[in-house]
PDB file of C-alpha atoms and ligand atoms in Angstrom:
ATOM      1  CA  MET W 220     -11.869  -2.653  30.636  1.00 43.00           C
ATOM      2  CA  GLY W 221     -12.576  -5.675  28.728  1.00 48.00           C
ATOM      3  CA  GLN W 222     -16.388  -4.147  28.355  1.00 49.00           C
ATOM      4  CA  ALA W 223     -13.982  -0.451  27.258  1.00 47.00           C
ATOM      5  CA  LEU W 224     -12.573  -2.658  24.639  1.00 49.00           C
ATOM      6  CA  GLU W 225     -15.916  -3.844  23.544  1.00 49.00           C
ATOM      7  CA  GLN W 226     -16.985  -0.672  22.961  1.00 47.00           C
ATOM      8  CA  ASN W 227     -14.315   0.398  21.629  1.00 49.00           C
ATOM      9  CA  SER W 228     -14.193  -2.260  18.584  1.00 53.00           C
ATOM     10  CA  SER W 229     -17.357  -2.738  17.919  1.00 65.00           C
ATOM     11  CA  ASN W 230     -17.326   1.000  16.572  1.00 87.00           C
ATOM     12  CA  PRO W 231     -15.158   1.289  13.950  1.00 85.00           C
ATOM     13  CA  LYS W 232     -15.962   4.402  12.145  1.00 85.00           C
ATOM     14  CA  ALA W 233     -15.324   5.765  15.763  1.00 89.00           C
ATOM     15  CA  GLU W 234     -11.993   4.425  15.798  1.00 91.00           C
ATOM     16  CA  ALA W 235     -11.386   5.885  12.027  1.00 91.00           C
ATOM     17  CA  ALA W 236     -12.729   9.621  12.859  1.00 87.00           C
ATOM     18  CA  ASN W 237     -10.109  12.569  11.771  1.00 91.00           C
ATOM     19  CA  LYS W 238      -7.309   9.763  10.987  1.00 97.00           C
ATOM     20  CA  VAL W 239      -5.610  10.059   8.684  1.00 98.00           C
ATOM     21  CA  ALA W 240      -4.414   6.406   5.913  1.00 98.00           C
ATOM     22  CA  LEU W 241      -2.319   6.216   3.472  1.00 98.00           C
ATOM     23  CA  VAL W 242      -2.114   3.791   1.031  1.00 98.00           C
ATOM     24  CA  THR W 243       0.402   3.361  -1.436  1.00 98.00           C
ATOM     25  CA  GLY W 244      -0.059   1.919  -4.957  1.00 98.00           C
ATOM     26  CA  GLY W 245      -3.622   3.004  -3.918  1.00 98.00           C
ATOM     27  CA  THR W 246      -4.868   2.567  -6.906  1.00 97.00           C
ATOM     28  CA  GLY W 247      -4.666  -1.100  -8.232  1.00 96.00           C
ATOM     29  CA  GLY W 248      -7.048  -3.528  -7.495  1.00 97.00           C
ATOM     30  CA  ILE W 249      -6.148  -4.400  -4.279  1.00 98.00           C
ATOM     31  CA  GLY W 250      -5.426  -0.663  -2.970  1.00 98.00           C
ATOM     32  CA  THR W 251      -8.375   0.052  -4.610  1.00 98.00           C
ATOM     33  CA  ALA W 252     -10.564  -2.256  -2.662  1.00 98.00           C
ATOM     34  CA  ILE W 253      -8.539  -1.149   0.322  1.00 98.00           C
ATOM     35  CA  CYS W 254      -8.760   3.016  -0.187  1.00 98.00           C
ATOM     36  CA  GLU W 255     -12.966   1.903  -0.432  1.00 98.00           C
ATOM     37  CA  LYS W 256     -12.896  -0.239   2.382  1.00 98.00           C
ATOM     38  CA  LEU W 257     -10.850   2.423   4.658  1.00 98.00           C
ATOM     39  CA  ALA W 258     -12.798   5.729   3.275  1.00 97.00           C
ATOM     40  CA  ALA W 259     -16.305   3.757   3.816  1.00 97.00           C
ATOM     41  CA  LEU W 260     -14.694   3.514   7.918  1.00 97.00           C
ATOM     42  CA  GLY W 261     -14.296   7.520   7.155  1.00 97.00           C
ATOM     43  CA  TYR W 262     -11.075   7.841   7.414  1.00 98.00           C
ATOM     44  CA  LYS W 263      -9.746  10.155   5.491  1.00 98.00           C
ATOM     45  CA  VAL W 264      -8.015   8.186   2.451  1.00 98.00           C
ATOM     46  CA  ALA W 265      -4.714   9.032   0.541  1.00 98.00           C
ATOM     47  CA  THR W 266      -2.489   7.053  -1.880  1.00 98.00           C
ATOM     48  CA  THR W 267      -0.152   7.250  -4.618  1.00 98.00           C
ATOM     49  CA  TYR W 268       0.533   6.789  -7.718  1.00 97.00           C
ATOM     50  CA  ARG W 269       2.535   7.363 -11.487  1.00 95.00           C
ATOM     51  CA  ASN W 270       0.598   7.962 -13.807  1.00 95.00           C
ATOM     52  CA  GLU W 271      -1.825  11.192 -13.932  1.00 96.00           C
ATOM     53  CA  ALA W 272      -4.327  10.383 -15.952  1.00 97.00           C
ATOM     54  CA  LYS W 273      -4.829   7.648 -15.155  1.00 96.00           C
ATOM     55  CA  ALA W 274      -5.545   8.366 -11.366  1.00 98.00           C
ATOM     56  CA  LYS W 275      -6.952  11.523 -12.035  1.00 98.00           C
ATOM     57  CA  ALA W 276      -9.500   8.667 -14.250  1.00 98.00           C
ATOM     58  CA  TRP W 277      -9.640   6.460 -10.894  1.00 98.00           C
ATOM     59  CA  GLN W 278      -9.884   9.128  -8.754  1.00 98.00           C
ATOM     60  CA  LYS W 279     -12.833  10.544 -10.943  1.00 98.00           C
ATOM     61  CA  SER W 280     -14.545   7.286 -10.496  1.00 97.00           C
ATOM     62  CA  MET W 281     -13.516   6.084  -6.507  1.00 98.00           C
ATOM     63  CA  GLN W 282     -16.002  10.137  -6.578  1.00 97.00           C
ATOM     64  CA  ASP W 283     -18.814   8.745  -8.990  1.00 97.00           C
ATOM     65  CA  ASN W 284     -18.934   5.996  -6.307  1.00 95.00           C
ATOM     66  CA  GLY W 285     -18.608   8.043  -2.757  1.00 95.00           C
ATOM     67  CA  CYS W 286     -15.496   8.130  -2.038  1.00 97.00           C
ATOM     68  CA  ASP W 287     -13.132  10.552  -1.495  1.00 97.00           C
ATOM     69  CA  VAL W 288      -9.387   9.528  -2.116  1.00 98.00           C
ATOM     70  CA  ALA W 289      -6.843  12.313  -2.572  1.00 98.00           C
ATOM     71  CA  ILE W 290      -3.802  11.650  -5.043  1.00 98.00           C
ATOM     72  CA  TYR W 291      -0.281  12.439  -4.245  1.00 98.00           C
ATOM     73  CA  GLN W 292       2.230  11.838  -7.736  1.00 98.00           C
ATOM     74  CA  CYS W 293       5.280   9.510  -5.840  1.00 98.00           C
ATOM     75  CA  ASP W 294       8.508   7.286  -6.840  1.00 98.00           C
ATOM     76  CA  VAL W 295       8.181   5.044  -4.038  1.00 98.00           C
ATOM     77  CA  ALA W 296      11.210   3.562  -4.474  1.00 98.00           C
ATOM     78  CA  ASP W 297      13.027   7.284  -4.190  1.00 98.00           C
ATOM     79  CA  PHE W 298      13.414   8.558  -0.619  1.00 98.00           C
ATOM     80  CA  ASP W 299      13.530  11.997  -1.063  1.00 98.00           C
ATOM     81  CA  GLU W 300       9.693  12.095  -3.300  1.00 98.00           C
ATOM     82  CA  CYS W 301       8.382   9.569   0.012  1.00 98.00           C
ATOM     83  CA  LYS W 302       9.713  12.799   2.184  1.00 98.00           C
ATOM     84  CA  LYS W 303       8.065  14.922   0.331  1.00 98.00           C
ATOM     85  CA  LEU W 304       5.153  13.045  -0.122  1.00 98.00           C
ATOM     86  CA  VAL W 305       4.904  12.399   3.921  1.00 98.00           C
ATOM     87  CA  ASP W 306       5.188  16.213   4.394  1.00 98.00           C
ATOM     88  CA  THR W 307       2.958  17.107   2.088  1.00 98.00           C
ATOM     89  CA  ILE W 308       0.011  14.506   3.512  1.00 98.00           C
ATOM     90  CA  THR W 309       0.743  15.849   6.799  1.00 98.00           C
ATOM     91  CA  GLN W 310       0.305  19.991   5.596  1.00 98.00           C
ATOM     92  CA  GLU W 311      -2.906  18.910   4.307  1.00 98.00           C
ATOM     93  CA  LEU W 312      -4.509  16.607   5.123  1.00 98.00           C
ATOM     94  CA  GLY W 313      -2.761  15.253   8.614  1.00 98.00           C
ATOM     95  CA  ALA W 314      -0.417  13.403  10.541  1.00 98.00           C
ATOM     96  CA  VAL W 315      -0.439   9.419   9.091  1.00 98.00           C
ATOM     97  CA  ASP W 316      -2.445   7.092  11.164  1.00 98.00           C
ATOM     98  CA  VAL W 317      -3.181   3.913   8.438  1.00 98.00           C
ATOM     99  CA  LEU W 318       0.419   3.371   6.988  1.00 98.00           C
ATOM    100  CA  ILE W 319      -0.458   0.774   3.645  1.00 99.00           C
ATOM    101  CA  ASN W 320       2.099  -0.070   2.555  1.00 99.00           C
ATOM    102  CA  ASN W 321       1.062  -1.632  -1.620  1.00 98.00           C
ATOM    103  CA  ALA W 322       2.343  -0.536  -3.473  1.00 98.00           C
ATOM    104  CA  GLY W 323       4.470  -3.377  -6.614  1.00 98.00           C
ATOM    105  CA  ILE W 324       4.970  -5.108  -9.351  1.00 97.00           C
ATOM    106  CA  THR W 325       6.455  -8.096 -10.853  1.00 97.00           C
ATOM    107  CA  ARG W 326       9.647  -8.507 -13.482  1.00 98.00           C
ATOM    108  CA  ASP W 327       8.217 -12.190 -13.743  1.00 97.00           C
ATOM    109  CA  SER W 328      11.822 -13.627 -15.273  1.00 98.00           C
ATOM    110  CA  THR W 329      13.126 -17.393 -14.875  1.00 98.00           C
ATOM    111  CA  PHE W 330      16.625 -16.747 -12.714  1.00 98.00           C
ATOM    112  CA  ARG W 331      18.765 -17.616 -15.146  1.00 98.00           C
ATOM    113  CA  LYS W 332      17.428 -14.941 -17.742  1.00 98.00           C
ATOM    114  CA  MET W 333      16.442 -12.392 -15.135  1.00 98.00           C
ATOM    115  CA  THR W 334      17.966  -8.759 -16.453  1.00 98.00           C
ATOM    116  CA  HIS W 335      20.289  -7.119 -12.920  1.00 98.00           C
ATOM    117  CA  ASP W 336      16.850  -4.311 -14.154  1.00 98.00           C
ATOM    118  CA  GLN W 337      14.110  -6.768 -13.274  1.00 98.00           C
ATOM    119  CA  TRP W 338      15.944  -7.275  -9.606  1.00 99.00           C
ATOM    120  CA  ARG W 339      16.832  -3.863  -9.327  1.00 98.00           C
ATOM    121  CA  ASP W 340      13.214  -2.309 -10.384  1.00 98.00           C
ATOM    122  CA  VAL W 341      11.005  -5.199  -8.567  1.00 98.00           C
ATOM    123  CA  ILE W 342      13.232  -5.297  -4.852  1.00 99.00           C
ATOM    124  CA  SER W 343      13.489  -1.468  -5.181  1.00 98.00           C
ATOM    125  CA  CYS W 344       9.547  -0.611  -5.358  1.00 98.00           C
ATOM    126  CA  ASP W 345       8.208  -3.432  -3.193  1.00 98.00           C
ATOM    127  CA  LEU W 346      11.318  -3.995  -0.846  1.00 99.00           C
ATOM    128  CA  ASP W 347      13.094  -0.527  -0.515  1.00 98.00           C
ATOM    129  CA  SER W 348       9.900   1.870  -0.933  1.00 98.00           C
ATOM    130  CA  VAL W 349       8.402   0.086   1.951  1.00 99.00           C
ATOM    131  CA  PHE W 350      11.549   1.761   4.600  1.00 99.00           C
ATOM    132  CA  ASN W 351      11.270   5.205   1.858  1.00 98.00           C
ATOM    133  CA  VAL W 352       7.326   5.412   3.187  1.00 98.00           C
ATOM    134  CA  THR W 353       8.208   3.772   7.052  1.00 99.00           C
ATOM    135  CA  ARG W 354      10.920   5.817   7.466  1.00 98.00           C
ATOM    136  CA  PRO W 355       8.952   9.493   7.502  1.00 98.00           C
ATOM    137  CA  ILE W 356       5.967   8.644   9.201  1.00 98.00           C
ATOM    138  CA  ILE W 357       6.988   6.353  12.473  1.00 98.00           C
ATOM    139  CA  ASP W 358       8.697   9.570  14.405  1.00 97.00           C
ATOM    140  CA  THR W 359       5.641  11.219  14.373  1.00 97.00           C
ATOM    141  CA  MET W 360       3.269   7.959  14.894  1.00 98.00           C
ATOM    142  CA  LEU W 361       5.843   7.010  18.007  1.00 98.00           C
ATOM    143  CA  GLU W 362       5.093  10.707  19.032  1.00 97.00           C
ATOM    144  CA  LYS W 363       1.151   9.902  19.049  1.00 97.00           C
ATOM    145  CA  GLY W 364       1.783   6.846  20.870  1.00 97.00           C
ATOM    146  CA  HIS W 365      -0.313   5.467  18.137  1.00 97.00           C
ATOM    147  CA  GLY W 366      -0.624   3.633  14.668  1.00 98.00           C
ATOM    148  CA  ARG W 367      -1.364   1.480  12.711  1.00 98.00           C
ATOM    149  CA  ILE W 368       1.458  -0.114   9.951  1.00 99.00           C
ATOM    150  CA  ILE W 369       0.070  -3.314   7.335  1.00 99.00           C
ATOM    151  CA  ASN W 370       2.352  -4.680   4.658  1.00 99.00           C
ATOM    152  CA  ILE W 371       0.935  -6.372   1.610  1.00 98.00           C
ATOM    153  CA  SER W 372       3.084  -8.776   1.678  1.00 98.00           C
ATOM    154  CA  SER W 373       2.323 -12.704  -0.943  1.00 98.00           C
ATOM    155  CA  ILE W 374       2.089 -15.963  -0.434  1.00 98.00           C
ATOM    156  CA  ASN W 375       4.940 -15.932  -3.202  1.00 98.00           C
ATOM    157  CA  GLY W 376       7.402 -14.704  -0.190  1.00 98.00           C
ATOM    158  CA  GLN W 377       5.894 -17.299   2.131  1.00 98.00           C
ATOM    159  CA  LYS W 378       6.152 -20.511  -0.658  1.00 98.00           C
ATOM    160  CA  GLY W 379       8.242 -18.855  -3.790  1.00 98.00           C
ATOM    161  CA  GLN W 380       7.021 -18.851  -6.858  1.00 97.00           C
ATOM    162  CA  PHE W 381       8.437 -20.172 -10.086  1.00 96.00           C
ATOM    163  CA  GLY W 382       9.350 -17.480 -12.465  1.00 97.00           C
ATOM    164  CA  GLN W 383       9.594 -14.559  -9.237  1.00 98.00           C
ATOM    165  CA  SER W 384      13.143 -14.979  -7.961  1.00 98.00           C
ATOM    166  CA  ASN W 385      13.019 -11.404  -7.286  1.00 99.00           C
ATOM    167  CA  TYR W 386       9.264 -11.219  -5.985  1.00 98.00           C
ATOM    168  CA  SER W 387      10.080 -13.388  -3.808  1.00 99.00           C
ATOM    169  CA  ALA W 388      12.987 -12.181  -2.364  1.00 99.00           C
ATOM    170  CA  ALA W 389      11.033  -8.721  -1.752  1.00 99.00           C
ATOM    171  CA  LYS W 390       7.903 -10.088  -0.635  1.00 99.00           C
ATOM    172  CA  ALA W 391       9.820 -12.603   2.183  1.00 99.00           C
ATOM    173  CA  GLY W 392      11.338  -9.669   3.279  1.00 99.00           C
ATOM    174  CA  MET W 393       8.862  -7.343   3.754  1.00 99.00           C
ATOM    175  CA  HIS W 394       7.664  -9.383   6.020  1.00 98.00           C
ATOM    176  CA  GLY W 395      11.233  -9.717   7.800  1.00 98.00           C
ATOM    177  CA  PHE W 396      11.283  -6.077   8.369  1.00 99.00           C
ATOM    178  CA  THR W 397       7.449  -6.518  10.359  1.00 99.00           C
ATOM    179  CA  LYS W 398       8.810  -8.722  12.984  1.00 98.00           C
ATOM    180  CA  ALA W 399      11.833  -6.078  13.335  1.00 99.00           C
ATOM    181  CA  LEU W 400      10.280  -2.999  13.783  1.00 99.00           C
ATOM    182  CA  ALA W 401       6.824  -4.765  15.424  1.00 98.00           C
ATOM    183  CA  GLN W 402       9.956  -5.218  18.450  1.00 98.00           C
ATOM    184  CA  GLU W 403      10.774  -1.985  18.250  1.00 98.00           C
ATOM    185  CA  VAL W 404       7.584   0.102  18.464  1.00 98.00           C
ATOM    186  CA  ALA W 405       5.174  -3.082  20.014  1.00 98.00           C
ATOM    187  CA  ARG W 406       5.571  -0.308  23.363  1.00 98.00           C
ATOM    188  CA  LYS W 407       4.868   2.195  21.760  1.00 98.00           C
ATOM    189  CA  GLY W 408       0.797   1.548  20.436  1.00 97.00           C
ATOM    190  CA  ILE W 409       1.720   0.865  17.329  1.00 98.00           C
ATOM    191  CA  THR W 410       1.522  -2.892  15.115  1.00 98.00           C
ATOM    192  CA  VAL W 411       2.816  -3.862  12.340  1.00 99.00           C
ATOM    193  CA  ASN W 412       1.837  -6.538  10.262  1.00 99.00           C
ATOM    194  CA  THR W 413       1.753  -8.346   6.910  1.00 99.00           C
ATOM    195  CA  ILE W 414      -0.757  -9.607   4.885  1.00 99.00           C
ATOM    196  CA  SER W 415       0.190 -12.356   2.268  1.00 98.00           C
ATOM    197  CA  PRO W 416      -2.838 -11.930  -0.297  1.00 98.00           C
ATOM    198  CA  GLY W 417      -2.510 -15.627  -2.393  1.00 98.00           C
ATOM    199  CA  TYR W 418      -4.111 -15.195  -6.227  1.00 98.00           C
ATOM    200  CA  ILE W 419      -6.520 -12.446  -6.363  1.00 98.00           C
ATOM    201  CA  ALA W 420      -8.303 -11.748  -9.441  1.00 96.00           C
ATOM    202  CA  THR W 421      -6.037  -8.095 -10.324  1.00 96.00           C
ATOM    203  CA  GLU W 422      -5.421  -7.245 -13.506  1.00 94.00           C
ATOM    204  CA  MET W 423      -1.404  -8.353 -12.634  1.00 94.00           C
ATOM    205  CA  VAL W 424      -2.804 -12.161 -12.025  1.00 95.00           C
ATOM    206  CA  MET W 425      -4.663 -11.639 -14.831  1.00 94.00           C
ATOM    207  CA  ALA W 426      -1.237 -11.376 -17.146  1.00 94.00           C
ATOM    208  CA  VAL W 427      -0.062 -14.139 -16.104  1.00 94.00           C
ATOM    209  CA  PRO W 428      -0.746 -15.987 -19.601  1.00 94.00           C
ATOM    210  CA  GLU W 429      -4.083 -18.033 -19.210  1.00 95.00           C
ATOM    211  CA  ASP W 430      -2.725 -21.531 -19.408  1.00 96.00           C
ATOM    212  CA  VAL W 431      -0.316 -20.839 -16.674  1.00 94.00           C
ATOM    213  CA  ARG W 432      -3.280 -19.373 -14.452  1.00 95.00           C
ATOM    214  CA  ASN W 433      -5.239 -22.418 -14.854  1.00 96.00           C
ATOM    215  CA  SER W 434      -2.949 -24.398 -13.885  1.00 96.00           C
ATOM    216  CA  ILE W 435      -2.127 -22.252 -10.542  1.00 96.00           C
ATOM    217  CA  ILE W 436      -5.888 -22.384  -9.963  1.00 97.00           C
ATOM    218  CA  ALA W 437      -6.477 -25.777 -10.522  1.00 97.00           C
ATOM    219  CA  GLN W 438      -3.690 -25.815  -7.228  1.00 97.00           C
ATOM    220  CA  ILE W 439      -6.379 -23.528  -4.659  1.00 98.00           C
ATOM    221  CA  PRO W 440      -8.242 -25.885  -2.998  1.00 98.00           C
ATOM    222  CA  LEU W 441     -11.761 -23.173  -2.615  1.00 98.00           C
ATOM    223  CA  GLY W 442     -11.233 -23.580  -6.577  1.00 97.00           C
ATOM    224  CA  ARG W 443     -11.390 -19.583  -7.401  1.00 97.00           C
ATOM    225  CA  LEU W 444      -9.360 -16.838  -7.129  1.00 97.00           C
ATOM    226  CA  GLY W 445      -9.701 -14.695  -4.029  1.00 98.00           C
ATOM    227  CA  LYS W 446     -11.242 -11.286  -4.685  1.00 98.00           C
ATOM    228  CA  PRO W 447      -9.756  -7.770  -3.625  1.00 98.00           C
ATOM    229  CA  GLU W 448     -12.247  -7.167  -1.070  1.00 98.00           C
ATOM    230  CA  GLU W 449     -11.048 -10.549   0.668  1.00 98.00           C
ATOM    231  CA  ILE W 450      -7.802  -8.240   1.561  1.00 98.00           C
ATOM    232  CA  ALA W 451      -9.876  -5.401   2.858  1.00 98.00           C
ATOM    233  CA  HIS W 452     -11.763  -6.942   4.772  1.00 98.00           C
ATOM    234  CA  ILE W 453      -8.369  -8.087   6.325  1.00 98.00           C
ATOM    235  CA  VAL W 454      -7.011  -4.797   6.728  1.00 98.00           C
ATOM    236  CA  ALA W 455     -10.271  -2.971   8.396  1.00 98.00           C
ATOM    237  CA  PHE W 456      -9.895  -6.055  11.184  1.00 98.00           C
ATOM    238  CA  LEU W 457      -6.362  -5.012  11.989  1.00 98.00           C
ATOM    239  CA  VAL W 458      -6.200  -1.000  12.266  1.00 98.00           C
ATOM    240  CA  SER W 459      -8.871  -1.555  14.613  1.00 97.00           C
ATOM    241  CA  GLU W 460      -8.700  -1.306  17.767  1.00 95.00           C
ATOM    242  CA  GLY W 461     -10.182  -4.709  18.681  1.00 96.00           C
ATOM    243  CA  ALA W 462      -6.684  -5.698  16.999  1.00 98.00           C
ATOM    244  CA  SER W 463      -4.279  -4.306  18.997  1.00 97.00           C
ATOM    245  CA  PHE W 464      -3.023  -7.594  20.912  1.00 98.00           C
ATOM    246  CA  ILE W 465      -1.589  -8.521  16.994  1.00 98.00           C
ATOM    247  CA  THR W 466       1.722  -7.140  15.960  1.00 98.00           C
ATOM    248  CA  GLY W 467       4.434  -9.056  13.904  1.00 99.00           C
ATOM    249  CA  ALA W 468       2.174 -11.647  12.640  1.00 98.00           C
ATOM    250  CA  ASN W 469       2.139 -12.325   9.138  1.00 98.00           C
ATOM    251  CA  ILE W 470      -2.314 -13.607   7.885  1.00 98.00           C
ATOM    252  CA  ALA W 471      -1.914 -15.588   4.671  1.00 98.00           C
ATOM    253  CA  ALA W 472      -5.396 -15.063   2.976  1.00 98.00           C
ATOM    254  CA  ASN W 473      -4.898 -17.489  -0.194  1.00 98.00           C
ATOM    255  CA  GLY W 474      -8.554 -20.439  -0.213  1.00 98.00           C
ATOM    256  CA  GLY W 475      -5.280 -22.344   0.999  1.00 98.00           C
ATOM    257  CA  HIS W 476      -2.920 -23.248  -1.709  1.00 98.00           C
ATOM    258  CA  TYR W 477      -0.220 -22.684   0.457  1.00 98.00           C
ATOM    259  CA  MET W 478      -0.391 -23.890   4.662  1.00 97.00           C
ATOM    260  CA  GLU W 479       2.344 -23.098   6.809  1.00 88.00           C
TER     261      GLU W 479
HETATM  262  N1  CAA M 634       7.741 -24.891 -12.545  1.00 56.81           N
HETATM  263  C1  CAA M 634       8.530 -26.141 -12.668  1.00 56.81           C
HETATM  264  N2  CAA M 634       8.493 -26.261 -14.290  1.00 56.81           N
HETATM  265  C2  CAA M 634       8.115 -24.624 -14.466  1.00 56.81           C
HETATM  266  C3  CAA M 634       7.434 -23.801 -14.458  1.00 56.81           C
HETATM  267  C4  CAA M 634       6.917 -24.288 -12.946  1.00 56.81           C
HETATM  268  N3  CAA M 634       6.152 -23.921 -12.121  1.00 56.81           N
HETATM  269  N4  CAA M 634       6.598 -22.790 -15.279  1.00 56.81           N
HETATM  270  C5  CAA M 634       7.568 -23.023 -16.391  1.00 56.81           C
HETATM  271  N5  CAA M 634       8.863 -24.387 -16.158  1.00 56.81           N
HETATM  272  C6  CAA M 634       9.492 -24.914 -17.147  1.00 56.81           C
HETATM  273  C7  CAA M 634       8.660 -25.280 -18.682  1.00 56.81           C
HETATM  274  O1  CAA M 634       7.922 -26.206 -19.152  1.00 56.81           O
HETATM  275  C8  CAA M 634      10.130 -25.105 -19.863  1.00 56.81           C
HETATM  276  O2  CAA M 634      10.565 -26.333 -18.689  1.00 56.81           O
HETATM  277  P1  CAA M 634      11.511 -27.137 -20.839  1.00 56.81           P
HETATM  278  O3  CAA M 634      12.863 -25.865 -20.577  1.00 56.81           O
HETATM  279  O4  CAA M 634      11.927 -28.156 -20.185  1.00 56.81           O
HETATM  280  O5  CAA M 634      10.585 -27.498 -21.866  1.00 56.81           O
HETATM  281  C9  CAA M 634      10.894 -24.105 -18.648  1.00 56.81           C
HETATM  282  O6  CAA M 634      10.305 -23.690 -17.570  1.00 56.81           O
HETATM  283  C10 CAA M 634      10.430 -22.386 -19.316  1.00 56.81           C
HETATM  284  O7  CAA M 634      11.102 -21.708 -18.858  1.00 56.81           O
HETATM  285  P2  CAA M 634      11.929 -20.634 -19.593  1.00 56.81           P
HETATM  286  O8  CAA M 634      12.877 -19.242 -18.693  1.00 56.81           O
HETATM  287  O9  CAA M 634      11.989 -20.252 -20.819  1.00 56.81           O
HETATM  288  O10 CAA M 634      10.667 -19.561 -18.675  1.00 56.81           O
HETATM  289  P3  CAA M 634       8.721 -18.527 -19.613  1.00 56.81           P
HETATM  290  O11 CAA M 634       9.323 -17.572 -20.834  1.00 56.81           O
HETATM  291  O12 CAA M 634       8.238 -19.880 -20.865  1.00 56.81           O
HETATM  292  O13 CAA M 634       7.830 -17.939 -18.607  1.00 56.81           O
HETATM  293  C11 CAA M 634       7.469 -17.321 -16.326  1.00 56.81           C
HETATM  294  C12 CAA M 634       8.841 -18.809 -17.198  1.00 56.81           C
HETATM  295  C13 CAA M 634       7.742 -15.951 -16.481  1.00 56.81           C
HETATM  296  C14 CAA M 634       8.049 -18.226 -15.274  1.00 56.81           C
HETATM  297  C15 CAA M 634       6.400 -17.994 -16.823  1.00 56.81           C
HETATM  298  O14 CAA M 634       5.770 -18.986 -16.269  1.00 56.81           O
HETATM  299  C16 CAA M 634       5.418 -17.169 -15.494  1.00 56.81           C
HETATM  300  O15 CAA M 634       4.641 -16.079 -15.746  1.00 56.81           O
HETATM  301  N6  CAA M 634       5.112 -18.438 -15.058  1.00 56.81           N
HETATM  302  C17 CAA M 634       3.996 -17.311 -13.686  1.00 56.81           C
HETATM  303  C18 CAA M 634       4.409 -16.809 -12.396  1.00 56.81           C
HETATM  304  C19 CAA M 634       3.883 -16.446 -11.316  1.00 56.81           C
HETATM  305  O16 CAA M 634       3.270 -16.883 -10.664  1.00 56.81           O
HETATM  306  N7  CAA M 634       3.167 -14.590 -11.199  1.00 56.81           N
HETATM  307  C20 CAA M 634       2.716 -14.421 -10.179  1.00 56.81           C
HETATM  308  C21 CAA M 634       2.615 -13.407 -11.528  1.00 56.81           C
HETATM  309  S1  CAA M 634       0.983 -12.638 -10.285  1.00 56.81           S
HETATM  310  C22 CAA M 634       1.868 -11.542  -8.628  1.00 56.81           C
HETATM  311  O17 CAA M 634       2.761 -11.863  -8.301  1.00 56.81           O
HETATM  312  C23 CAA M 634       0.773 -11.556  -7.473  1.00 56.81           C
HETATM  313  C24 CAA M 634       0.846 -12.980  -6.226  1.00 56.81           C
HETATM  314  O18 CAA M 634       1.559 -11.988  -5.241  1.00 56.81           O
HETATM  315  C25 CAA M 634       0.437 -13.583  -6.176  1.00 56.81           C
END
């Protein structure tokens, strides 16, 4: 049995054959690296987008680098759109085996200045989306007796962040969801885990005012921002058969910025 596990876990390409991976918000910084990694492993990869022109250009540049990703317009904050998305992917590519709930936005503001829209937009896109996309997928994973769900949260869901009461709440909520669902599906061959990236060199982090960003980097023991590929690497591990015993976990990748 130990040998069988070793054989499986040492052959990630065989594990990925004919499997479908959906990465929400795949056109962003971390999402792009995750799509590249899963496509390189041999998954049929799909992602969602909001802006058609940007997504088509992104898809073309991915193709130019030998990476095919199917793109679907979908507002992950909208349950009905997510249901249609999952139906379409199931028809065109097959049932989703691997789901990466990665779509997310920030609307940073101190709480006393935060508008209801800033609160709602972040909770809808970052947390409601996890329900909206996972709910139409879970039944087929249960029928198959296999599945991998990975929620991309944040260090700021763990430690809180000045100016992010909306985002910190949503990201902490994602891991609460992970722990509850992981228990419900553990005996059905489905694992549910959270990855909590620290500050990664993406557009989202580069949008933080430079002086604030520099003071954040100064607090990171490794002395640098993370790379999107460093998050994709954890995804590749968690989707593998070798990670079958890991569920309900929250894997931090933050350069030592926050240690629980
Ligand atoms: N701790 C304590 N006080 C702070 C502070 C901090 N971290 N940051 C700002 N302040 C203080 C200022 O010194 C100032 O104090 P005074 O009023 O006494 O002068 C006050 O807060 C400023 O408050 P304002 O409401 O006027 O805020 P602002 O308009 O200057 O902007 C902010 C505040 C929007 C939060 C801005 O500081 C900011 O963008 N911070 C970065 C937040 C951040 O880290 N976002 C992460 C984005 S990336 C991401 O989210 C990805 C991921 O998962 C990691």
